[in-house]
Short mmCIF file of C-alpha atoms and ligand atoms in Angstrom, two decimals:
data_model
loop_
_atom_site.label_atom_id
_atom_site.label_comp_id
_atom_site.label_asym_id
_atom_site.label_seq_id
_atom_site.Cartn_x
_atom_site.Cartn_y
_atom_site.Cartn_z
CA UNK A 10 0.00 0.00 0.00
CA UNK A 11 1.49 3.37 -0.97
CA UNK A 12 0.71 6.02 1.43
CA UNK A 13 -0.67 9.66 -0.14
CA UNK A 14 2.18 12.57 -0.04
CA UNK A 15 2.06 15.99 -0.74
CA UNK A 16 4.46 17.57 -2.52
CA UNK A 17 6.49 20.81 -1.32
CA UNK A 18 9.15 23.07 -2.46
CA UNK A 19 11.81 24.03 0.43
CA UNK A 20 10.45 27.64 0.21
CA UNK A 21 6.62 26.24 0.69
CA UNK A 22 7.40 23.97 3.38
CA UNK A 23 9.37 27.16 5.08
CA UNK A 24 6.76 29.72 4.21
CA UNK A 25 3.97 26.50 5.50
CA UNK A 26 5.68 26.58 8.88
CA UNK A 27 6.14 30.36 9.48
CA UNK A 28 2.23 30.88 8.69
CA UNK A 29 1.21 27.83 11.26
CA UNK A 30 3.57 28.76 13.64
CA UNK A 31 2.57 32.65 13.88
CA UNK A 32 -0.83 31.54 13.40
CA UNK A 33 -0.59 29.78 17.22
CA UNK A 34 1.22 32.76 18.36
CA UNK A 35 5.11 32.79 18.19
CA UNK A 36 6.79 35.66 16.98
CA UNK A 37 8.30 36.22 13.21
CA UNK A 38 11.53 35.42 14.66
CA UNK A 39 10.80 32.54 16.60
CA UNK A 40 8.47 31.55 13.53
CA UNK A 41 11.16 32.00 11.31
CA UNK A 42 14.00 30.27 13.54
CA UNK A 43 11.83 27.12 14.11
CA UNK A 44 10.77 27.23 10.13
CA UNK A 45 14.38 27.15 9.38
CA UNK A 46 15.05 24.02 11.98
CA UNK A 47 12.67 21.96 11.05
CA UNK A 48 12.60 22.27 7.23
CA UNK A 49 16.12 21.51 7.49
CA UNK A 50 14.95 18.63 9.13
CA UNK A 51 13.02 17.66 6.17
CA UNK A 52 15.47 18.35 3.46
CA UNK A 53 17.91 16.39 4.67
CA UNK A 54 15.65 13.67 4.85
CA UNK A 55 14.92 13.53 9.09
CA UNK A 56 11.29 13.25 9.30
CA UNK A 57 11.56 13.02 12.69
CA UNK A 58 12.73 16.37 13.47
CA UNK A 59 11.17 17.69 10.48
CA UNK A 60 7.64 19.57 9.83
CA UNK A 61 6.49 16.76 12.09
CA UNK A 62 8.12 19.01 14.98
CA UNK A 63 5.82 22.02 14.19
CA UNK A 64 2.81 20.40 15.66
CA UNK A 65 4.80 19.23 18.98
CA UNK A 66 6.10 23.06 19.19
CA UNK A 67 2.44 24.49 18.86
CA UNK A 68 1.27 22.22 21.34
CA UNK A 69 3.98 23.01 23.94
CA UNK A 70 3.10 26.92 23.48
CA UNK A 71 -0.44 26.20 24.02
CA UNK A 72 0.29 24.02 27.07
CA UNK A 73 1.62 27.38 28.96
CA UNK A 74 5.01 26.66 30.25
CA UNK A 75 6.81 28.06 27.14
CA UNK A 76 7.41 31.56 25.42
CA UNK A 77 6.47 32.00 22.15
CA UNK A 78 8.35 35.91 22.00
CA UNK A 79 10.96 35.87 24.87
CA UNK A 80 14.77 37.41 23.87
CA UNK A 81 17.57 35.53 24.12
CA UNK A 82 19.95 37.34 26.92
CA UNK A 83 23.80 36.79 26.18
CA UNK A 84 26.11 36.68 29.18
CA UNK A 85 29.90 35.88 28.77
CA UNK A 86 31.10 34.35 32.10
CA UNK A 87 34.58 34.30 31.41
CA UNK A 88 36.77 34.44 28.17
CA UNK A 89 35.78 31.33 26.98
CA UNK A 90 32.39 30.85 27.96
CA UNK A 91 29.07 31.97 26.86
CA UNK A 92 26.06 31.03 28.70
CA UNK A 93 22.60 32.09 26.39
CA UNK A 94 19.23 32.04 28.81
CA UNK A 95 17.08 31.31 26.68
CA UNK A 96 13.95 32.31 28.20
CA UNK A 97 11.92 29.57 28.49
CA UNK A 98 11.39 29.96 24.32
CA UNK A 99 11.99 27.18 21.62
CA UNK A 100 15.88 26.85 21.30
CA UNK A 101 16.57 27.74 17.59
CA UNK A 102 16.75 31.69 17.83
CA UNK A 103 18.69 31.77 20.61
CA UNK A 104 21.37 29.25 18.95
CA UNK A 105 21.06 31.05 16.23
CA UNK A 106 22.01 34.47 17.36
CA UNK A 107 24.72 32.47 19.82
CA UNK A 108 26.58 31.28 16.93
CA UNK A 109 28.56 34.05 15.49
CA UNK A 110 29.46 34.94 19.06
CA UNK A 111 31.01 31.73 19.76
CA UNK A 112 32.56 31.21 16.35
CA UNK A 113 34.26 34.61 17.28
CA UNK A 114 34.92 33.30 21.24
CA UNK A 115 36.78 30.16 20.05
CA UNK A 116 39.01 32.04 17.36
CA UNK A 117 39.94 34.36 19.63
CA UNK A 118 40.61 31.90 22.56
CA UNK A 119 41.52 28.31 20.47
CA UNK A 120 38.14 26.78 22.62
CA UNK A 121 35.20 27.91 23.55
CA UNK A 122 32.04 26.70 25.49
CA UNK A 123 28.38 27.67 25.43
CA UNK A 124 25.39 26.66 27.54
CA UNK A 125 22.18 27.44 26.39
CA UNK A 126 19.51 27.58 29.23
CA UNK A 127 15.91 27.66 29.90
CA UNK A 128 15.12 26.41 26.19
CA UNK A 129 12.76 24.11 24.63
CA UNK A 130 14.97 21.55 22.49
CA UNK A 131 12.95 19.72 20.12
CA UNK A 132 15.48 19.55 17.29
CA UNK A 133 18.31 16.91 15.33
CA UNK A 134 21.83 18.51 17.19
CA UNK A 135 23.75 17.45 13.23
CA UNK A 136 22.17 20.84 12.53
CA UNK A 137 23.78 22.83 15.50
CA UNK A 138 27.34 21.63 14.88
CA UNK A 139 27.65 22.14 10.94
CA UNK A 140 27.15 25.92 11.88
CA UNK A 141 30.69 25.32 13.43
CA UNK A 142 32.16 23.08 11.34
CA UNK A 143 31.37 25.48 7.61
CA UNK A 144 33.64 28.01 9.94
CA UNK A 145 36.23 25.44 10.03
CA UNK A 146 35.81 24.44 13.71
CA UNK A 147 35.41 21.13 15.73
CA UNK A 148 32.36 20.98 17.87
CA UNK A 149 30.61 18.66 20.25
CA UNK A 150 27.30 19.49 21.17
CA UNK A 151 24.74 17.17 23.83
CA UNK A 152 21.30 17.86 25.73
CA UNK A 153 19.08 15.91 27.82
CA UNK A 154 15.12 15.70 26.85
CA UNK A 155 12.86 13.79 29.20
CA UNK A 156 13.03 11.20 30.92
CA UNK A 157 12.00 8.03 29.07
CA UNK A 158 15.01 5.85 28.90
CA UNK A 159 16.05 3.25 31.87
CA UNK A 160 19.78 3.12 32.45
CA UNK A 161 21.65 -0.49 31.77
CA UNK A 162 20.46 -2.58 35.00
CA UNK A 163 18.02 -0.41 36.37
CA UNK A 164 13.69 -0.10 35.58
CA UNK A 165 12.55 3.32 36.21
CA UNK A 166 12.72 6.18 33.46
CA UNK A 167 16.01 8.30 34.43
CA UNK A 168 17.68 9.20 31.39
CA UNK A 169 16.68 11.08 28.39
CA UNK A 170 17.29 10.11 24.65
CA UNK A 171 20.28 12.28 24.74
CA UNK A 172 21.63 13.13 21.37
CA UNK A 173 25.35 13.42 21.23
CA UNK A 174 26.67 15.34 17.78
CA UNK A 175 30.77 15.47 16.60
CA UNK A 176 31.78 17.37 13.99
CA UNK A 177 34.83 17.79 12.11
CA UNK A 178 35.57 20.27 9.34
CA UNK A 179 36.85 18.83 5.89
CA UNK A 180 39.12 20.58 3.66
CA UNK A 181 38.89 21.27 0.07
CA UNK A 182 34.70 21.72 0.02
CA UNK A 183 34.18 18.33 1.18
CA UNK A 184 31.09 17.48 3.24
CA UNK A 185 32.37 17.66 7.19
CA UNK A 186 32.52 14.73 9.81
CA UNK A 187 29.10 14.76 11.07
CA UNK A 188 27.84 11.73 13.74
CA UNK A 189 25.12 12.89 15.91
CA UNK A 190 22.75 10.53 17.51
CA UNK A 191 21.00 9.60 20.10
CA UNK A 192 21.97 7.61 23.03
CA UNK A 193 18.80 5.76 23.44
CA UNK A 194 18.44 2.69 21.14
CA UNK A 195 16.07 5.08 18.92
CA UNK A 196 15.11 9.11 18.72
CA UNK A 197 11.62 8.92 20.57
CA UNK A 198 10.41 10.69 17.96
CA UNK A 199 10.99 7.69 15.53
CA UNK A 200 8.77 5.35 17.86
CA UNK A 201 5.85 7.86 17.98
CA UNK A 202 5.94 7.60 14.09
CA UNK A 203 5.81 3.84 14.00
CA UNK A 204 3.03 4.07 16.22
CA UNK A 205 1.33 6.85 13.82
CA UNK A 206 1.69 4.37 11.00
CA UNK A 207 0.66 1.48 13.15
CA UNK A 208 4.55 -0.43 12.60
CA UNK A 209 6.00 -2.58 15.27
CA UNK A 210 9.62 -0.91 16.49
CA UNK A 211 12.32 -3.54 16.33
CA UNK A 212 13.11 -5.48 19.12
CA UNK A 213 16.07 -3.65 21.94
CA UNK A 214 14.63 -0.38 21.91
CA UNK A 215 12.16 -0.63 25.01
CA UNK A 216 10.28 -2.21 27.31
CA UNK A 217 6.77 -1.91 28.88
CA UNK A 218 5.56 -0.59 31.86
CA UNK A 219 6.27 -4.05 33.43
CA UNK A 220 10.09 -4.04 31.78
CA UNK A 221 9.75 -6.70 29.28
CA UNK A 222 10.90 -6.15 26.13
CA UNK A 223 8.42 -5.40 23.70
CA UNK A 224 8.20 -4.41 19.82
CA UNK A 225 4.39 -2.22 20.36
CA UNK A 226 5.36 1.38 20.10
CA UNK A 227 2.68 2.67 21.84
CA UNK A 228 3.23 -0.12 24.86
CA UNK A 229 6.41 1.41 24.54
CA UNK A 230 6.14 4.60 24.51
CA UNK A 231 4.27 3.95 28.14
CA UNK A 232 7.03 2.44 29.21
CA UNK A 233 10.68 2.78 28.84
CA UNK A 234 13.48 3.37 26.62
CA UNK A 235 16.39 1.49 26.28
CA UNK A 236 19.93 3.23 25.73
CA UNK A 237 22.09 1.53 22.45
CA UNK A 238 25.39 -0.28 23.42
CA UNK A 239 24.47 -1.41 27.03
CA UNK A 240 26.11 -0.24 30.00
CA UNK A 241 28.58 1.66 27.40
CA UNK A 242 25.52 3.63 26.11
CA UNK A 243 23.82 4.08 29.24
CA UNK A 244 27.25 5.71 31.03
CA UNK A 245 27.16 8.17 27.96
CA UNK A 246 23.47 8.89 28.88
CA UNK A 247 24.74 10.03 32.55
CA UNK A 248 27.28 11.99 31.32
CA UNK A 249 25.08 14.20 28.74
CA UNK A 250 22.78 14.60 31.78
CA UNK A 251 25.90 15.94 33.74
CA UNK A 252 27.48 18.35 31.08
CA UNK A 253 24.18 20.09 29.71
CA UNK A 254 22.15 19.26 33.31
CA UNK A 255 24.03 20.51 36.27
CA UNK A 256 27.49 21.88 34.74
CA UNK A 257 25.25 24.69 33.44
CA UNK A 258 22.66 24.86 36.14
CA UNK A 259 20.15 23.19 34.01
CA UNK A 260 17.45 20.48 34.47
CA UNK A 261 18.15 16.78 33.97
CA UNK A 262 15.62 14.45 31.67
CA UNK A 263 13.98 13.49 35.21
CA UNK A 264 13.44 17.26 36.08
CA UNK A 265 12.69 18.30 32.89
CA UNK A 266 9.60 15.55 32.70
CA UNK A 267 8.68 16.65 36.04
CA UNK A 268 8.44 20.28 35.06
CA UNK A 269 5.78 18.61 32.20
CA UNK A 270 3.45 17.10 35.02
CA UNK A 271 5.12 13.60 34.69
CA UNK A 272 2.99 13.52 31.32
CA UNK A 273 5.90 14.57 28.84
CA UNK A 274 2.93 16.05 26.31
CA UNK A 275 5.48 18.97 25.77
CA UNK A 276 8.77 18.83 24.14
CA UNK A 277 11.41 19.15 27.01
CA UNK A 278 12.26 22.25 28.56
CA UNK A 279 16.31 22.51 29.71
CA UNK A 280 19.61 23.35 28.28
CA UNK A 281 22.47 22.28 25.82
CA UNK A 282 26.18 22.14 25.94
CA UNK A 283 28.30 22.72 22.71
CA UNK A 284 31.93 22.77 22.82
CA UNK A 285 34.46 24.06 19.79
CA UNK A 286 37.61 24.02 19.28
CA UNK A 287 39.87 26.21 16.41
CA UNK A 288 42.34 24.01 14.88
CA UNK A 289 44.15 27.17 13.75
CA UNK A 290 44.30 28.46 17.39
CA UNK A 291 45.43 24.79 18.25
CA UNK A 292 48.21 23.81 15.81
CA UNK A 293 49.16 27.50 14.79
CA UNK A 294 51.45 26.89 11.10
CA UNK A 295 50.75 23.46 11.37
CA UNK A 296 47.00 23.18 11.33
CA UNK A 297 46.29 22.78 7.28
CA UNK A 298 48.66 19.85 7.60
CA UNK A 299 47.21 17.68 10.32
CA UNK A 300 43.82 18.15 8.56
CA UNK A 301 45.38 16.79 5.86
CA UNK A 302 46.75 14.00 7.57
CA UNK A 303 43.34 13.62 9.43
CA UNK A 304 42.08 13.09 5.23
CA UNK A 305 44.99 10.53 4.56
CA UNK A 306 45.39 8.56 7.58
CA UNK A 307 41.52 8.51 8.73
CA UNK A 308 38.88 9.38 5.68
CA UNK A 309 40.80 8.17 2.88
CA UNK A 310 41.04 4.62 4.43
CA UNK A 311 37.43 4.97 5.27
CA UNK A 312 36.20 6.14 1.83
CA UNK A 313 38.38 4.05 -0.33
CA UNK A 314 37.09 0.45 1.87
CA UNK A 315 33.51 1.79 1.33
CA UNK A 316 32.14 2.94 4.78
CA UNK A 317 29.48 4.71 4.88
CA UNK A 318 29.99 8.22 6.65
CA UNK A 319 27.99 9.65 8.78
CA UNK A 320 26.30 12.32 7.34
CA UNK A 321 26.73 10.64 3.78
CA UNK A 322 22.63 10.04 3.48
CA UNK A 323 21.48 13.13 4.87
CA UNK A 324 23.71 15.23 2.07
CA UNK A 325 22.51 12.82 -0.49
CA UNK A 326 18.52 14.12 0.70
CA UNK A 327 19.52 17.17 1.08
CA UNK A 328 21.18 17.54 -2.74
CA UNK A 329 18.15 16.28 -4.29
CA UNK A 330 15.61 18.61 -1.82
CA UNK A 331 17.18 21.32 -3.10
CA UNK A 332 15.74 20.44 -6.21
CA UNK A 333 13.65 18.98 -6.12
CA UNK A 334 11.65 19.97 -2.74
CA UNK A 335 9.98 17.17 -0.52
CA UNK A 336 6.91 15.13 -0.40
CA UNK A 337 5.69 14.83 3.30
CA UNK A 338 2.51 12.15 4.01
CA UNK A 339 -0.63 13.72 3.42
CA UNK A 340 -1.84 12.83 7.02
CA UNK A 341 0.92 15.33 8.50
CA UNK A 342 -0.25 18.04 6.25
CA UNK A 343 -3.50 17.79 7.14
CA UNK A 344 -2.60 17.76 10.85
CA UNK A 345 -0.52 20.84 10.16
CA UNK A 346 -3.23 22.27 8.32
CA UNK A 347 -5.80 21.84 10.77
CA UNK A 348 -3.63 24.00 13.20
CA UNK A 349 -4.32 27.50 10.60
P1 NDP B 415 20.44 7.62 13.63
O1 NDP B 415 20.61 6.28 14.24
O2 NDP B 415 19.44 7.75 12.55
O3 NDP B 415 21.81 8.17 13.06
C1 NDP B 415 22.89 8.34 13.89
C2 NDP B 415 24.09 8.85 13.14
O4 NDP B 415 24.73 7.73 12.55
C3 NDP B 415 23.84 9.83 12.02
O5 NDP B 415 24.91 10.74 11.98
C4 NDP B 415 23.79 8.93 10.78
O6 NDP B 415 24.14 9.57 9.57
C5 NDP B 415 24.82 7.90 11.15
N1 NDP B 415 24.57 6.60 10.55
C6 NDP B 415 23.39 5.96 10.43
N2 NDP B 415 23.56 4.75 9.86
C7 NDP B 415 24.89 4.65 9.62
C8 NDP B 415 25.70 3.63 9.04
N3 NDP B 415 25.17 2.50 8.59
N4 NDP B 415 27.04 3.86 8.95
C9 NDP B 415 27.58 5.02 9.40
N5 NDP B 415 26.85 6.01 9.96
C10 NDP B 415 25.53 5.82 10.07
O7 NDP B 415 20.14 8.70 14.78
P2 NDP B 415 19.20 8.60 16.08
O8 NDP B 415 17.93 7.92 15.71
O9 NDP B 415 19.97 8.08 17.21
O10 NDP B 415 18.90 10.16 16.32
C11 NDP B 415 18.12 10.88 15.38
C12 NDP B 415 18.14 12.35 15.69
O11 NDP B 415 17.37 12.64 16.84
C13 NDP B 415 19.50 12.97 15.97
O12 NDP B 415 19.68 13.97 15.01
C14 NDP B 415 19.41 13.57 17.38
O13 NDP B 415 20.08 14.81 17.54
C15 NDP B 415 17.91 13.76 17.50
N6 NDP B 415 17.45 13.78 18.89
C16 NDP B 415 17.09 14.98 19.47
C17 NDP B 415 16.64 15.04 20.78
C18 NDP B 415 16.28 16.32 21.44
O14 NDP B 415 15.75 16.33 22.54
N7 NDP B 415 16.58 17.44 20.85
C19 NDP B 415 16.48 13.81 21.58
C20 NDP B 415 16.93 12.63 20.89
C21 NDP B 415 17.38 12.62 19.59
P3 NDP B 415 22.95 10.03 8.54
O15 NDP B 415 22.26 11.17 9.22
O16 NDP B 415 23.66 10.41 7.29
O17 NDP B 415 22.04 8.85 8.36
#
């Protein structure tokens, strides 16, 4: 059974998103910073943090606890450190008016660090760190959501599906390094589509509300999580809940579902750590040269035995989006629709 699209250009899916999401009361920036988040999403082929993410962002705003219009404020707590409060708004406009200042923080200091505060993160982190690494930068970036996801040995939801995102800049106009993923099995937001389209999830991402495994998404989504790797995945869990939780004052997952009413309707409320480092602040005269030995000894072995890069399929989407715009299932338009 084929399942009915509609088709979109980039600049309809963009100008789609703005109307909706000043339609349910967020400001032209905000509108326009969330637009550009989540259509990215879509171009490069992430449904998951794609248009899809416009309906979970009107539905926070109208739950109460979030601004739709609040400023970002900009405080720089010591040379190398930049802590954005977001306000209790949606995360993209404050990251995106915090990026030329830390692009400028790390050149002039070789590293910088940024936490972003009081923000509603609903969006792929792959996104946040190519800002970094088109300036030619390194960057880590990590935030907790809510928590869903039972650490390796234990039952009760703790940890969130904590992305992690690396990125390394590539010379000569290649595409950069780019892993980012989460540290649960799956994004949640790819188990909440299954269940949309009525699929079973594969078996090792959760358990129900009793523990047992279980392939039923929406059993699932009841229940609990499970992180990728084992106890190796679940330690990485803790420490993203460390570094963008308490390091910068911020909520963990198990705060941040508490501050929803347990009920995790809204997208989570809480902060974000990035890190980036200037290889030209680094190595000095000899920074050109170890990123060409990082493309000889590393990504020419890669390339030339056929791995897949990170990153590969996602500029592969996004080439042909560009022209080719995107075709999104007709039941998500008409659920965005319904919101004008
Ligand atoms: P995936 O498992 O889909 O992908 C993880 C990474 O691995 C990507 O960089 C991907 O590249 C790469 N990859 C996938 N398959 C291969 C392969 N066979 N060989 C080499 N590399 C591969 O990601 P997740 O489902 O874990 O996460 C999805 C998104 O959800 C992330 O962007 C994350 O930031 C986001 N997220 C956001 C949260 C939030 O609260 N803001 C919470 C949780 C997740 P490619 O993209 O090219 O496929």
């Amino acid at each position: 059974m084929t399942t009915a699209t509609v088709h979109l250009s980039l600049s309809d899916a963009h100008a789609l998103a703005v109307r909706i999401l000043e339609h349910n009361g967020f400001s032209a920036a905000h509108a326009h910073a969330i637009a550009d988040t989540v259509v990215a999403g879509e171009r490069d082929g992430c449904a998951s943090h794609g248009l899809y993410r416009v309906l979970g962002c009107v539905h926070t705003l109208k739950q109460g606890k979030a601004s739709g219009d609040a400023e970002p404020a900009f405080h720089r707590m010591a040379p190398a450190l930049l802590r954005v409060d977001a306000q209790q708004a949606f995360y993209s406009l404050a990251y995106q008016q915090a990026v030329p200042q830390l692009i400028e923080i790390a050149r002039e200091q070789g590293i910088a660090a940024m936490g972003i505060n009081n923000c509603v993160h609903y969006a792929a982190l792959w996104r946040d760190i190519e800002a970094f690494t088109a300036a030619g930068l390194v960057a880590i970036a990590c935030t907790p959501s809510h928590a869903w996801v039972t650490p390796y040995g234990g039952s009760q939801r703790l940890l969130g599906t904590n992305p992690f995102a690396f990125g390394w800049p590539r010379p000569d106009g290649r595409d950069p390094y780019i892993f980012d993923f989460a540290t649960s099995a799956s994004a949640r937001g790819e188990i909440e589509l299954h269940r949309r389209a009525g699929k079973p999830i594969p078996e090792g991402w959760g358990v129900d509300e009793e523990g047992n495994a279980c392939t039923d998404a929406a059993k699932v989504l009841r229940g609990a999580q499970l992180t990728f790797g084992g106890h190796k995945g679940s330690a990485l869990s803790v420490m993203i809940e460390l570094l963008a939780g308490p390091l910068i004052a911020d909520m963990t997952s198990r705060e941040s579902l508490a501050f929803d009413g347990g009920k995790g309707k809204t997208l989570p409320m809480g902060g974000e750590l990035v890190i980036v480092i200037d290889p030209k602040r680094f190595l000095g005269e000899y920074a050109d040269q170890e990123l060409a030995r990082a493309e000889t000894s590393l990504f020419k072995v890669m390339e030339d035995d056929g791995v897949r890069m990170p990153g590969a399929r996602r500029y592969r989407n996004r080439a042909v989006s560009q022209q080719q715009g995107v075709d999104i299932p007709q039941a998500l338009f008409d659920d965005l629709n319904a919101l004008l």
